[in-house]
Amino acid sequence: MKAIVYTQYGSPDVLHIKEVKKPEPKENEILVRVRATSVNRTDCANLRAKPFIMRFFLGLFKPNKIILGTEFAGDVVKVGHGVTSFDVGDKVFGFDDSVLSSYAEYLVIPANKGVSTMPKNSTYQQAGACIEGAHYAYNFINKVKLKKGQKVMVNGASGGIGSATVQLLNYFGAQITGVCNTKNIELVKSLGAEKIIDYTIEDFTKDPEKYDYVFDTVGKSTFGKCKSLLKPGGVYISSELGPWSQNLFYSLISAIFGSLPGQAGKKVKFPYPPNIKRSVLLVKKLIEEGKFKSVIDRSYPLEKVADAFRYVEKGQKTGNVSIIVRND
């Protein structure tokens, strides 16, 4: 089969297309013919193995898995002997942030992991570029006790994680302020934000309004800059570790003492997201109910994955970047 491979960490230049052996499903696995996948921030981090701590999971000196890719949509072509939840011919989609090797014509995934039949009203392209952002978005929300009507600011509201966060917050009944650039204002409004701050015109950290939660879905701010936005007892969550990895430290202090000392009960939490299956099933449900959609910026063929990485690494994409593996 054709696959995009890499044998060393680095820039998109290390990626190249190659013929490799098609995988065979084990007893508890399914073999999927991949139709579509995506390039997202998780993939970019896996490509460069940054931060360095990722090497303890990906491979210390070189990647243990030579094919990248974390989400997919496609067709089941073979099932392991122990699999009863899927049949040959099922349309499926899934996600695994520990590297799923979806930049290939075929992949295998355990049937009990982050995979489900596709939403009935979704295309392969839409299903293959919707879970990563929604998974991390859902795990922002799971870290707080969100109540209907609470005020939430979402920085990076038009990105892959941000566009999903706005939609999920809207589903759960929050009052949403979205921070984005000028060109994406109408998009973010359509996803459910009631108030928009255009960061190209004003500094969102100077907003006089107070929020129950501030979700930085692009990791470009800090608790120090955003704490004035929070109500007493409010929570700040970032998708990144912070400039000095302080978000892990702050979240630990918040957990031990109940809040950060001297900060009026304000907390920092870190969105460690373990339950992928739960996220996949929620996305399927909401897509079928018409309450969630995949926002796709642009698409590339499999052979142009390196170009897709270069675009994503610019940090200016709207929603998701799709990779079309098969059109037939």
C-alpha atoms as a PDB file:
ATOM      1  CA  MET A   1       0.000   0.000   0.000  1.00  0.00           C
ATOM      2  CA  LYS A   2       1.002   3.639  -0.355  1.00  0.00           C
ATOM      3  CA  ALA A   3       1.878   5.478   2.834  1.00  0.00           C
ATOM      4  CA  ILE A   4       3.550   8.688   3.957  1.00  0.00           C
ATOM      5  CA  VAL A   5       6.522   7.672   6.108  1.00  0.00           C
ATOM      6  CA  TYR A   6       9.228   9.310   8.195  1.00  0.00           C
ATOM      7  CA  THR A   7      12.225   7.760   9.918  1.00  0.00           C
ATOM      8  CA  GLN A   8      13.444  10.788  11.867  1.00  0.00           C
ATOM      9  CA  TYR A   9      11.873  13.731  13.667  1.00  0.00           C
ATOM     10  CA  GLY A  10      11.957  17.093  11.962  1.00  0.00           C
ATOM     11  CA  SER A  11      10.244  19.436   9.542  1.00  0.00           C
ATOM     12  CA  PRO A  12       7.720  18.336   6.888  1.00  0.00           C
ATOM     13  CA  ASP A  13      10.717  17.769   4.609  1.00  0.00           C
ATOM     14  CA  VAL A  14      11.339  14.397   6.322  1.00  0.00           C
ATOM     15  CA  LEU A  15       8.008  13.049   5.029  1.00  0.00           C
ATOM     16  CA  HIS A  16       7.981  10.978   1.837  1.00  0.00           C
ATOM     17  CA  ILE A  17       5.655   8.566   0.079  1.00  0.00           C
ATOM     18  CA  LYS A  18       6.595   4.893  -0.006  1.00  0.00           C
ATOM     19  CA  GLU A  19       5.161   1.453  -0.760  1.00  0.00           C
ATOM     20  CA  VAL A  20       4.877  -0.501   2.508  1.00  0.00           C
ATOM     21  CA  LYS A  21       3.293  -3.752   3.600  1.00  0.00           C
ATOM     22  CA  LYS A  22      -0.443  -3.633   4.216  1.00  0.00           C
ATOM     23  CA  PRO A  23      -1.218  -4.402   7.882  1.00  0.00           C
ATOM     24  CA  GLU A  24      -3.200  -7.456   9.000  1.00  0.00           C
ATOM     25  CA  PRO A  25      -5.771  -7.178  11.793  1.00  0.00           C
ATOM     26  CA  LYS A  26      -5.180  -9.089  15.021  1.00  0.00           C
ATOM     27  CA  GLU A  27      -7.966 -10.939  16.784  1.00  0.00           C
ATOM     28  CA  ASN A  28      -9.460  -7.775  18.312  1.00  0.00           C
ATOM     29  CA  GLU A  29      -8.740  -5.397  15.421  1.00  0.00           C
ATOM     30  CA  ILE A  30     -10.390  -4.198  12.229  1.00  0.00           C
ATOM     31  CA  LEU A  31      -8.660  -3.407   8.937  1.00  0.00           C
ATOM     32  CA  VAL A  32      -9.856  -0.127   7.423  1.00  0.00           C
ATOM     33  CA  ARG A  33      -9.447   1.172   3.891  1.00  0.00           C
ATOM     34  CA  VAL A  34      -8.746   4.832   4.606  1.00  0.00           C
ATOM     35  CA  ARG A  35     -10.739   7.363   2.608  1.00  0.00           C
ATOM     36  CA  ALA A  36      -9.872  10.573   4.441  1.00  0.00           C
ATOM     37  CA  THR A  37      -7.727  11.817   7.293  1.00  0.00           C
ATOM     38  CA  SER A  38      -6.412  15.179   8.507  1.00  0.00           C
ATOM     39  CA  VAL A  39      -3.355  17.151   9.575  1.00  0.00           C
ATOM     40  CA  ASN A  40      -3.768  18.796  12.954  1.00  0.00           C
ATOM     41  CA  ARG A  41      -1.684  20.228  15.798  1.00  0.00           C
ATOM     42  CA  THR A  42      -1.263  16.794  17.361  1.00  0.00           C
ATOM     43  CA  ASP A  43       0.260  15.504  14.125  1.00  0.00           C
ATOM     44  CA  CYS A  44       2.613  18.486  13.941  1.00  0.00           C
ATOM     45  CA  ALA A  45       3.797  17.839  17.500  1.00  0.00           C
ATOM     46  CA  ASN A  46       4.304  14.150  16.679  1.00  0.00           C
ATOM     47  CA  LEU A  47       6.297  15.018  13.551  1.00  0.00           C
ATOM     48  CA  ARG A  48       8.788  17.175  15.437  1.00  0.00           C
ATOM     49  CA  ALA A  49       8.516  15.321  18.776  1.00  0.00           C
ATOM     50  CA  LYS A  50       8.061  18.612  20.599  1.00  0.00           C
ATOM     51  CA  PRO A  51       7.892  19.129  23.506  1.00  0.00           C
ATOM     52  CA  PHE A  52      10.776  16.731  24.180  1.00  0.00           C
ATOM     53  CA  ILE A  53       8.761  14.706  26.688  1.00  0.00           C
ATOM     54  CA  MET A  54       6.808  13.265  23.740  1.00  0.00           C
ATOM     55  CA  ARG A  55       9.865  11.233  22.770  1.00  0.00           C
ATOM     56  CA  PHE A  56       9.254   8.995  25.781  1.00  0.00           C
ATOM     57  CA  PHE A  57       6.021   7.915  24.090  1.00  0.00           C
ATOM     58  CA  LEU A  58       6.920   8.188  20.392  1.00  0.00           C
ATOM     59  CA  GLY A  59      10.516   6.910  20.512  1.00  0.00           C
ATOM     60  CA  LEU A  60      13.507   8.521  22.194  1.00  0.00           C
ATOM     61  CA  PHE A  61      15.858   8.852  19.202  1.00  0.00           C
ATOM     62  CA  LYS A  62      13.596   8.058  16.249  1.00  0.00           C
ATOM     63  CA  PRO A  63       9.888   7.344  15.769  1.00  0.00           C
ATOM     64  CA  ASN A  64       8.669   3.876  16.722  1.00  0.00           C
ATOM     65  CA  LYS A  65       5.821   4.204  14.209  1.00  0.00           C
ATOM     66  CA  ILE A  66       7.000   5.426  10.812  1.00  0.00           C
ATOM     67  CA  ILE A  67       3.530   6.398   9.579  1.00  0.00           C
ATOM     68  CA  LEU A  68       1.879   9.432  11.177  1.00  0.00           C
ATOM     69  CA  GLY A  69      -1.809  10.377  11.311  1.00  0.00           C
ATOM     70  CA  THR A  70      -4.268  10.450  14.205  1.00  0.00           C
ATOM     71  CA  GLU A  71      -7.794  10.418  12.750  1.00  0.00           C
ATOM     72  CA  PHE A  72      -9.531   8.792   9.811  1.00  0.00           C
ATOM     73  CA  ALA A  73     -12.705   7.829   7.992  1.00  0.00           C
ATOM     74  CA  GLY A  74     -13.016   4.788   5.769  1.00  0.00           C
ATOM     75  CA  ASP A  75     -14.469   1.327   5.201  1.00  0.00           C
ATOM     76  CA  VAL A  76     -13.975  -1.904   7.132  1.00  0.00           C
ATOM     77  CA  VAL A  77     -12.454  -4.486   4.777  1.00  0.00           C
ATOM     78  CA  LYS A  78     -11.534  -7.210   7.278  1.00  0.00           C
ATOM     79  CA  VAL A  79     -12.267  -8.008  10.926  1.00  0.00           C
ATOM     80  CA  GLY A  80     -10.329 -10.031  13.455  1.00  0.00           C
ATOM     81  CA  HIS A  81     -11.821 -13.304  14.722  1.00  0.00           C
ATOM     82  CA  GLY A  82     -12.818 -11.791  18.048  1.00  0.00           C
ATOM     83  CA  VAL A  83     -14.585  -8.713  16.641  1.00  0.00           C
ATOM     84  CA  THR A  84     -18.379  -8.642  16.841  1.00  0.00           C
ATOM     85  CA  SER A  85     -19.076  -4.883  16.880  1.00  0.00           C
ATOM     86  CA  PHE A  86     -18.119  -4.214  13.241  1.00  0.00           C
ATOM     87  CA  ASP A  87     -18.739  -5.947   9.913  1.00  0.00           C
ATOM     88  CA  VAL A  88     -17.005  -5.814   6.556  1.00  0.00           C
ATOM     89  CA  GLY A  89     -18.434  -2.893   4.608  1.00  0.00           C
ATOM     90  CA  ASP A  90     -19.159  -0.680   7.625  1.00  0.00           C
ATOM     91  CA  LYS A  91     -18.282   2.986   7.195  1.00  0.00           C
ATOM     92  CA  VAL A  92     -16.217   3.968  10.220  1.00  0.00           C
ATOM     93  CA  PHE A  93     -14.314   6.911  11.664  1.00  0.00           C
ATOM     94  CA  GLY A  94     -11.931   7.216  14.586  1.00  0.00           C
ATOM     95  CA  PHE A  95      -9.056   8.883  16.403  1.00  0.00           C
ATOM     96  CA  ASP A  96      -5.963   8.018  18.451  1.00  0.00           C
ATOM     97  CA  ASP A  97      -3.594  10.803  19.488  1.00  0.00           C
ATOM     98  CA  SER A  98      -0.789   8.338  20.227  1.00  0.00           C
ATOM     99  CA  VAL A  99      -0.373   7.856  16.411  1.00  0.00           C
ATOM    100  CA  LEU A 100      -2.863   5.809  14.426  1.00  0.00           C
ATOM    101  CA  SER A 101      -0.851   5.684  11.166  1.00  0.00           C
ATOM    102  CA  SER A 102      -3.711   7.007   9.054  1.00  0.00           C
ATOM    103  CA  TYR A 103      -1.488   8.555   6.354  1.00  0.00           C
ATOM    104  CA  ALA A 104      -1.804   5.326   4.413  1.00  0.00           C
ATOM    105  CA  GLU A 105      -4.263   3.437   2.246  1.00  0.00           C
ATOM    106  CA  TYR A 106      -5.015   0.998   5.084  1.00  0.00           C
ATOM    107  CA  LEU A 107      -4.775   0.963   8.870  1.00  0.00           C
ATOM    108  CA  VAL A 108      -5.686  -1.325  11.762  1.00  0.00           C
ATOM    109  CA  ILE A 109      -7.324  -0.266  15.015  1.00  0.00           C
ATOM    110  CA  PRO A 110      -8.631  -2.249  18.009  1.00  0.00           C
ATOM    111  CA  ALA A 111     -12.423  -2.489  17.798  1.00  0.00           C
ATOM    112  CA  ASN A 112     -12.826  -1.342  21.418  1.00  0.00           C
ATOM    113  CA  LYS A 113     -10.763   1.833  21.006  1.00  0.00           C
ATOM    114  CA  GLY A 114     -11.673   5.249  19.554  1.00  0.00           C
ATOM    115  CA  VAL A 115     -13.634   4.056  16.535  1.00  0.00           C
ATOM    116  CA  SER A 116     -17.321   3.990  15.628  1.00  0.00           C
ATOM    117  CA  THR A 117     -19.580   3.712  12.609  1.00  0.00           C
ATOM    118  CA  MET A 118     -19.758   7.043  10.806  1.00  0.00           C
ATOM    119  CA  PRO A 119     -22.625   9.479  11.323  1.00  0.00           C
ATOM    120  CA  LYS A 120     -25.292   8.679   8.737  1.00  0.00           C
ATOM    121  CA  ASN A 121     -25.349  12.256   7.432  1.00  0.00           C
ATOM    122  CA  SER A 122     -21.577  12.718   7.110  1.00  0.00           C
ATOM    123  CA  THR A 123     -19.169  12.386   4.198  1.00  0.00           C
ATOM    124  CA  TYR A 124     -15.805  10.655   4.541  1.00  0.00           C
ATOM    125  CA  GLN A 125     -14.061  14.014   4.354  1.00  0.00           C
ATOM    126  CA  GLN A 126     -16.190  15.529   7.120  1.00  0.00           C
ATOM    127  CA  ALA A 127     -15.887  12.468   9.359  1.00  0.00           C
ATOM    128  CA  GLY A 128     -12.147  12.229   8.776  1.00  0.00           C
ATOM    129  CA  ALA A 129     -11.514  15.746  10.074  1.00  0.00           C
ATOM    130  CA  CYS A 130     -13.771  16.261  13.076  1.00  0.00           C
ATOM    131  CA  ILE A 131     -12.674  14.216  16.086  1.00  0.00           C
ATOM    132  CA  GLU A 132      -9.273  15.604  17.114  1.00  0.00           C
ATOM    133  CA  GLY A 133     -10.559  19.106  17.801  1.00  0.00           C
ATOM    134  CA  ALA A 134     -13.779  17.860  19.380  1.00  0.00           C
ATOM    135  CA  HIS A 135     -11.921  15.410  21.616  1.00  0.00           C
ATOM    136  CA  TYR A 136      -9.708  18.095  23.110  1.00  0.00           C
ATOM    137  CA  ALA A 137     -12.633  20.527  23.266  1.00  0.00           C
ATOM    138  CA  TYR A 138     -14.742  18.023  25.193  1.00  0.00           C
ATOM    139  CA  ASN A 139     -11.909  17.552  27.650  1.00  0.00           C
ATOM    140  CA  PHE A 140     -11.753  21.282  28.343  1.00  0.00           C
ATOM    141  CA  ILE A 141     -15.418  21.122  29.291  1.00  0.00           C
ATOM    142  CA  ASN A 142     -15.077  17.907  31.290  1.00  0.00           C
ATOM    143  CA  LYS A 143     -12.550  19.549  33.590  1.00  0.00           C
ATOM    144  CA  VAL A 144     -15.094  22.064  34.904  1.00  0.00           C
ATOM    145  CA  LYS A 145     -18.636  21.889  36.255  1.00  0.00           C
ATOM    146  CA  LEU A 146     -20.236  23.787  33.406  1.00  0.00           C
ATOM    147  CA  LYS A 147     -23.747  25.058  34.092  1.00  0.00           C
ATOM    148  CA  LYS A 148     -26.215  26.437  31.594  1.00  0.00           C
ATOM    149  CA  GLY A 149     -25.850  30.196  31.228  1.00  0.00           C
ATOM    150  CA  GLN A 150     -22.286  30.433  32.528  1.00  0.00           C
ATOM    151  CA  LYS A 151     -19.957  32.766  30.655  1.00  0.00           C
ATOM    152  CA  VAL A 152     -17.008  31.247  28.786  1.00  0.00           C
ATOM    153  CA  MET A 153     -14.338  32.964  26.706  1.00  0.00           C
ATOM    154  CA  VAL A 154     -12.740  30.873  23.949  1.00  0.00           C
ATOM    155  CA  ASN A 155      -9.434  32.147  22.600  1.00  0.00           C
ATOM    156  CA  GLY A 156      -8.720  30.726  19.144  1.00  0.00           C
ATOM    157  CA  ALA A 157     -12.408  30.185  18.450  1.00  0.00           C
ATOM    158  CA  SER A 158     -11.937  29.542  14.728  1.00  0.00           C
ATOM    159  CA  GLY A 159      -9.227  26.863  14.990  1.00  0.00           C
ATOM    160  CA  GLY A 160      -9.660  23.106  14.990  1.00  0.00           C
ATOM    161  CA  ILE A 161     -10.079  22.833  18.768  1.00  0.00           C
ATOM    162  CA  GLY A 162     -11.667  26.268  19.126  1.00  0.00           C
ATOM    163  CA  SER A 163     -14.413  25.777  16.525  1.00  0.00           C
ATOM    164  CA  ALA A 164     -15.313  22.492  18.203  1.00  0.00           C
ATOM    165  CA  THR A 165     -15.227  24.093  21.669  1.00  0.00           C
ATOM    166  CA  VAL A 166     -17.664  26.813  20.632  1.00  0.00           C
ATOM    167  CA  GLN A 167     -20.079  24.240  19.213  1.00  0.00           C
ATOM    168  CA  LEU A 168     -19.930  22.016  22.294  1.00  0.00           C
ATOM    169  CA  LEU A 169     -20.330  24.958  24.670  1.00  0.00           C
ATOM    170  CA  ASN A 170     -23.322  26.084  22.640  1.00  0.00           C
ATOM    171  CA  TYR A 171     -24.793  22.579  22.917  1.00  0.00           C
ATOM    172  CA  PHE A 172     -24.375  22.640  26.704  1.00  0.00           C
ATOM    173  CA  GLY A 173     -25.974  26.084  26.995  1.00  0.00           C
ATOM    174  CA  ALA A 174     -23.049  28.370  27.827  1.00  0.00           C
ATOM    175  CA  GLN A 175     -22.817  32.075  26.968  1.00  0.00           C
ATOM    176  CA  ILE A 176     -19.819  32.231  24.652  1.00  0.00           C
ATOM    177  CA  THR A 177     -17.371  34.985  23.773  1.00  0.00           C
ATOM    178  CA  GLY A 178     -15.187  33.940  20.858  1.00  0.00           C
ATOM    179  CA  VAL A 179     -11.777  35.444  20.124  1.00  0.00           C
ATOM    180  CA  CYS A 180     -10.803  35.236  16.445  1.00  0.00           C
ATOM    181  CA  ASN A 181      -9.565  37.318  13.512  1.00  0.00           C
ATOM    182  CA  THR A 182     -11.681  39.520  11.262  1.00  0.00           C
ATOM    183  CA  LYS A 183     -12.263  37.029   8.455  1.00  0.00           C
ATOM    184  CA  ASN A 184     -13.727  34.392  10.804  1.00  0.00           C
ATOM    185  CA  ILE A 185     -16.167  36.550  12.766  1.00  0.00           C
ATOM    186  CA  GLU A 186     -19.280  35.357  10.928  1.00  0.00           C
ATOM    187  CA  LEU A 187     -18.148  31.724  11.117  1.00  0.00           C
ATOM    188  CA  VAL A 188     -17.659  31.866  14.892  1.00  0.00           C
ATOM    189  CA  LYS A 189     -21.047  33.552  15.313  1.00  0.00           C
ATOM    190  CA  SER A 190     -22.672  30.797  13.255  1.00  0.00           C
ATOM    191  CA  LEU A 191     -21.115  28.168  15.535  1.00  0.00           C
ATOM    192  CA  GLY A 192     -22.768  29.684  18.606  1.00  0.00           C
ATOM    193  CA  ALA A 193     -20.729  32.593  19.969  1.00  0.00           C
ATOM    194  CA  GLU A 194     -22.852  35.505  21.207  1.00  0.00           C
ATOM    195  CA  LYS A 195     -19.984  37.975  21.489  1.00  0.00           C
ATOM    196  CA  ILE A 196     -16.881  38.292  19.301  1.00  0.00           C
ATOM    197  CA  ILE A 197     -13.534  39.911  20.049  1.00  0.00           C
ATOM    198  CA  ASP A 198     -11.388  40.544  16.984  1.00  0.00           C
ATOM    199  CA  TYR A 199      -7.828  40.074  18.222  1.00  0.00           C
ATOM    200  CA  THR A 200      -6.447  41.996  15.237  1.00  0.00           C
ATOM    201  CA  ILE A 201      -8.176  45.124  16.573  1.00  0.00           C
ATOM    202  CA  GLU A 202      -8.272  44.742  20.353  1.00  0.00           C
ATOM    203  CA  ASP A 203      -6.485  42.864  23.133  1.00  0.00           C
ATOM    204  CA  PHE A 204      -8.935  40.266  24.439  1.00  0.00           C
ATOM    205  CA  THR A 205      -7.182  40.183  27.830  1.00  0.00           C
ATOM    206  CA  LYS A 206      -8.379  43.770  28.416  1.00  0.00           C
ATOM    207  CA  ASP A 207     -12.056  42.824  28.082  1.00  0.00           C
ATOM    208  CA  PRO A 208     -13.902  44.312  31.119  1.00  0.00           C
ATOM    209  CA  GLU A 209     -16.395  41.439  31.240  1.00  0.00           C
ATOM    210  CA  LYS A 210     -15.822  38.666  33.800  1.00  0.00           C
ATOM    211  CA  TYR A 211     -16.016  34.986  32.937  1.00  0.00           C
ATOM    212  CA  ASP A 212     -16.558  31.709  34.750  1.00  0.00           C
ATOM    213  CA  TYR A 213     -14.046  30.036  32.452  1.00  0.00           C
ATOM    214  CA  VAL A 214     -11.368  31.077  29.972  1.00  0.00           C
ATOM    215  CA  PHE A 215     -10.408  28.383  27.476  1.00  0.00           C
ATOM    216  CA  ASP A 216      -7.256  29.140  25.484  1.00  0.00           C
ATOM    217  CA  THR A 217      -7.590  26.576  22.702  1.00  0.00           C
ATOM    218  CA  VAL A 218      -4.452  27.746  20.888  1.00  0.00           C
ATOM    219  CA  GLY A 219      -2.192  28.091  23.911  1.00  0.00           C
ATOM    220  CA  LYS A 220      -1.049  31.595  22.961  1.00  0.00           C
ATOM    221  CA  SER A 221      -1.789  33.289  26.260  1.00  0.00           C
ATOM    222  CA  THR A 222      -1.095  32.597  29.947  1.00  0.00           C
ATOM    223  CA  PHE A 223      -2.966  32.513  33.230  1.00  0.00           C
ATOM    224  CA  GLY A 224      -1.083  35.659  34.255  1.00  0.00           C
ATOM    225  CA  LYS A 225      -2.482  37.576  31.291  1.00  0.00           C
ATOM    226  CA  CYS A 226      -5.993  36.130  31.610  1.00  0.00           C
ATOM    227  CA  LYS A 227      -6.588  36.025  35.368  1.00  0.00           C
ATOM    228  CA  SER A 228      -8.226  39.464  35.342  1.00  0.00           C
ATOM    229  CA  LEU A 229     -10.902  38.038  33.022  1.00  0.00           C
ATOM    230  CA  LEU A 230     -11.980  35.432  35.573  1.00  0.00           C
ATOM    231  CA  LYS A 231     -14.645  35.747  38.222  1.00  0.00           C
ATOM    232  CA  PRO A 232     -13.635  34.690  41.755  1.00  0.00           C
ATOM    233  CA  GLY A 233     -13.437  30.898  41.622  1.00  0.00           C
ATOM    234  CA  GLY A 234     -13.068  30.952  37.838  1.00  0.00           C
ATOM    235  CA  VAL A 235     -10.962  28.459  35.882  1.00  0.00           C
ATOM    236  CA  TYR A 236      -8.313  28.982  33.196  1.00  0.00           C
ATOM    237  CA  ILE A 237      -7.474  26.093  30.854  1.00  0.00           C
ATOM    238  CA  SER A 238      -4.927  26.100  28.022  1.00  0.00           C
ATOM    239  CA  SER A 239      -4.275  23.523  25.327  1.00  0.00           C
ATOM    240  CA  GLU A 240      -0.523  24.001  25.834  1.00  0.00           C
ATOM    241  CA  LEU A 241       1.892  23.603  28.741  1.00  0.00           C
ATOM    242  CA  GLY A 242       2.715  27.324  28.784  1.00  0.00           C
ATOM    243  CA  PRO A 243       6.022  29.136  28.087  1.00  0.00           C
ATOM    244  CA  TRP A 244       7.718  27.514  31.093  1.00  0.00           C
ATOM    245  CA  SER A 245       5.394  24.489  31.398  1.00  0.00           C
ATOM    246  CA  GLN A 246       3.753  26.388  34.237  1.00  0.00           C
ATOM    247  CA  ASN A 247       0.243  25.161  33.464  1.00  0.00           C
ATOM    248  CA  LEU A 248       1.085  21.694  34.788  1.00  0.00           C
ATOM    249  CA  PHE A 249       2.512  23.253  37.972  1.00  0.00           C
ATOM    250  CA  TYR A 250      -0.429  25.613  38.408  1.00  0.00           C
ATOM    251  CA  SER A 251      -2.932  22.794  37.863  1.00  0.00           C
ATOM    252  CA  LEU A 252      -1.138  20.680  40.456  1.00  0.00           C
ATOM    253  CA  ILE A 253      -1.194  23.540  42.984  1.00  0.00           C
ATOM    254  CA  SER A 254      -4.872  24.146  42.196  1.00  0.00           C
ATOM    255  CA  ALA A 255      -5.652  20.471  42.813  1.00  0.00           C
ATOM    256  CA  ILE A 256      -3.739  20.348  46.112  1.00  0.00           C
ATOM    257  CA  PHE A 257      -4.982  23.610  47.612  1.00  0.00           C
ATOM    258  CA  GLY A 258      -8.326  23.943  45.807  1.00  0.00           C
ATOM    259  CA  SER A 259      -7.189  27.107  44.035  1.00  0.00           C
ATOM    260  CA  LEU A 260      -4.090  29.180  43.401  1.00  0.00           C
ATOM    261  CA  PRO A 261      -2.950  30.980  46.584  1.00  0.00           C
ATOM    262  CA  GLY A 262      -3.804  34.680  46.614  1.00  0.00           C
ATOM    263  CA  GLN A 263      -5.925  34.490  43.437  1.00  0.00           C
ATOM    264  CA  ALA A 264      -9.478  34.782  44.841  1.00  0.00           C
ATOM    265  CA  GLY A 265     -10.178  31.088  44.397  1.00  0.00           C
ATOM    266  CA  LYS A 266      -9.128  31.082  40.736  1.00  0.00           C
ATOM    267  CA  LYS A 267      -7.753  27.832  39.353  1.00  0.00           C
ATOM    268  CA  VAL A 268      -5.755  26.432  36.456  1.00  0.00           C
ATOM    269  CA  LYS A 269      -6.636  23.001  35.150  1.00  0.00           C
ATOM    270  CA  PHE A 270      -4.880  20.937  32.499  1.00  0.00           C
ATOM    271  CA  PRO A 271      -7.067  19.128  29.937  1.00  0.00           C
ATOM    272  CA  TYR A 272      -5.484  15.680  29.971  1.00  0.00           C
ATOM    273  CA  PRO A 273      -7.898  13.725  27.732  1.00  0.00           C
ATOM    274  CA  PRO A 274      -7.937   9.950  28.310  1.00  0.00           C
ATOM    275  CA  ASN A 275     -11.359   8.787  27.055  1.00  0.00           C
ATOM    276  CA  ILE A 276     -11.300   8.918  23.258  1.00  0.00           C
ATOM    277  CA  LYS A 277     -14.198   6.488  22.698  1.00  0.00           C
ATOM    278  CA  ARG A 278     -16.511   8.786  24.652  1.00  0.00           C
ATOM    279  CA  SER A 279     -15.529  11.737  22.448  1.00  0.00           C
ATOM    280  CA  VAL A 280     -16.077   9.770  19.229  1.00  0.00           C
ATOM    281  CA  LEU A 281     -19.558   8.695  20.287  1.00  0.00           C
ATOM    282  CA  LEU A 282     -20.509  12.240  21.329  1.00  0.00           C
ATOM    283  CA  VAL A 283     -19.347  13.668  17.993  1.00  0.00           C
ATOM    284  CA  LYS A 284     -21.354  11.035  16.109  1.00  0.00           C
ATOM    285  CA  LYS A 285     -24.487  11.831  18.134  1.00  0.00           C
ATOM    286  CA  LEU A 286     -24.213  15.586  17.647  1.00  0.00           C
ATOM    287  CA  ILE A 287     -23.470  15.367  13.920  1.00  0.00           C
ATOM    288  CA  GLU A 288     -26.519  13.160  13.413  1.00  0.00           C
ATOM    289  CA  GLU A 289     -28.619  15.650  15.405  1.00  0.00           C
ATOM    290  CA  GLY A 290     -27.335  18.530  13.275  1.00  0.00           C
ATOM    291  CA  LYS A 291     -25.661  20.173  16.270  1.00  0.00           C
ATOM    292  CA  PHE A 292     -22.029  19.780  15.238  1.00  0.00           C
ATOM    293  CA  LYS A 293     -20.158  20.143  11.971  1.00  0.00           C
ATOM    294  CA  SER A 294     -16.605  19.743  10.809  1.00  0.00           C
ATOM    295  CA  VAL A 295     -15.138  23.086   9.772  1.00  0.00           C
ATOM    296  CA  ILE A 296     -12.722  22.375   6.897  1.00  0.00           C
ATOM    297  CA  ASP A 297     -10.294  25.034   5.719  1.00  0.00           C
ATOM    298  CA  ARG A 298      -8.736  23.222   2.766  1.00  0.00           C
ATOM    299  CA  SER A 299      -7.963  19.742   1.432  1.00  0.00           C
ATOM    300  CA  TYR A 300      -4.854  18.033   0.059  1.00  0.00           C
ATOM    301  CA  PRO A 301      -4.268  14.668  -1.627  1.00  0.00           C
ATOM    302  CA  LEU A 302      -2.229  12.102   0.322  1.00  0.00           C
ATOM    303  CA  GLU A 303       0.846  12.815  -1.799  1.00  0.00           C
ATOM    304  CA  LYS A 304       0.790  16.462  -0.625  1.00  0.00           C
ATOM    305  CA  VAL A 305       0.714  15.778   3.118  1.00  0.00           C
ATOM    306  CA  ALA A 306       3.997  17.655   3.610  1.00  0.00           C
ATOM    307  CA  ASP A 307       2.399  20.781   2.117  1.00  0.00           C
ATOM    308  CA  ALA A 308      -0.535  20.356   4.482  1.00  0.00           C
ATOM    309  CA  PHE A 309       1.857  20.242   7.438  1.00  0.00           C
ATOM    310  CA  ARG A 310       3.576  23.419   6.266  1.00  0.00           C
ATOM    311  CA  TYR A 311       0.226  25.192   6.106  1.00  0.00           C
ATOM    312  CA  VAL A 312      -0.950  23.962   9.516  1.00  0.00           C
ATOM    313  CA  GLU A 313       2.350  24.951  11.138  1.00  0.00           C
ATOM    314  CA  LYS A 314       1.746  28.568  10.111  1.00  0.00           C
ATOM    315  CA  GLY A 315      -0.891  28.615  12.856  1.00  0.00           C
ATOM    316  CA  GLN A 316      -3.486  30.437  10.755  1.00  0.00           C
ATOM    317  CA  LYS A 317      -5.834  27.649   9.637  1.00  0.00           C
ATOM    318  CA  THR A 318      -9.575  27.916  10.089  1.00  0.00           C
ATOM    319  CA  GLY A 319     -10.962  24.721  11.547  1.00  0.00           C
ATOM    320  CA  ASN A 320      -9.396  21.606  10.066  1.00  0.00           C
ATOM    321  CA  VAL A 321      -7.182  20.569   7.155  1.00  0.00           C
ATOM    322  CA  SER A 322      -8.390  17.469   5.349  1.00  0.00           C
ATOM    323  CA  ILE A 323      -6.356  14.825   3.520  1.00  0.00           C
ATOM    324  CA  ILE A 324      -8.104  12.875   0.772  1.00  0.00           C
ATOM    325  CA  VAL A 325      -6.647   9.367   0.548  1.00  0.00           C
ATOM    326  CA  ARG A 326      -9.163   7.776  -1.871  1.00  0.00           C
ATOM    327  CA  ASN A 327     -11.906   9.283  -4.020  1.00  0.00           C
ATOM    328  CA  ASP A 328     -13.323   6.090  -5.567  1.00  0.00           C
END
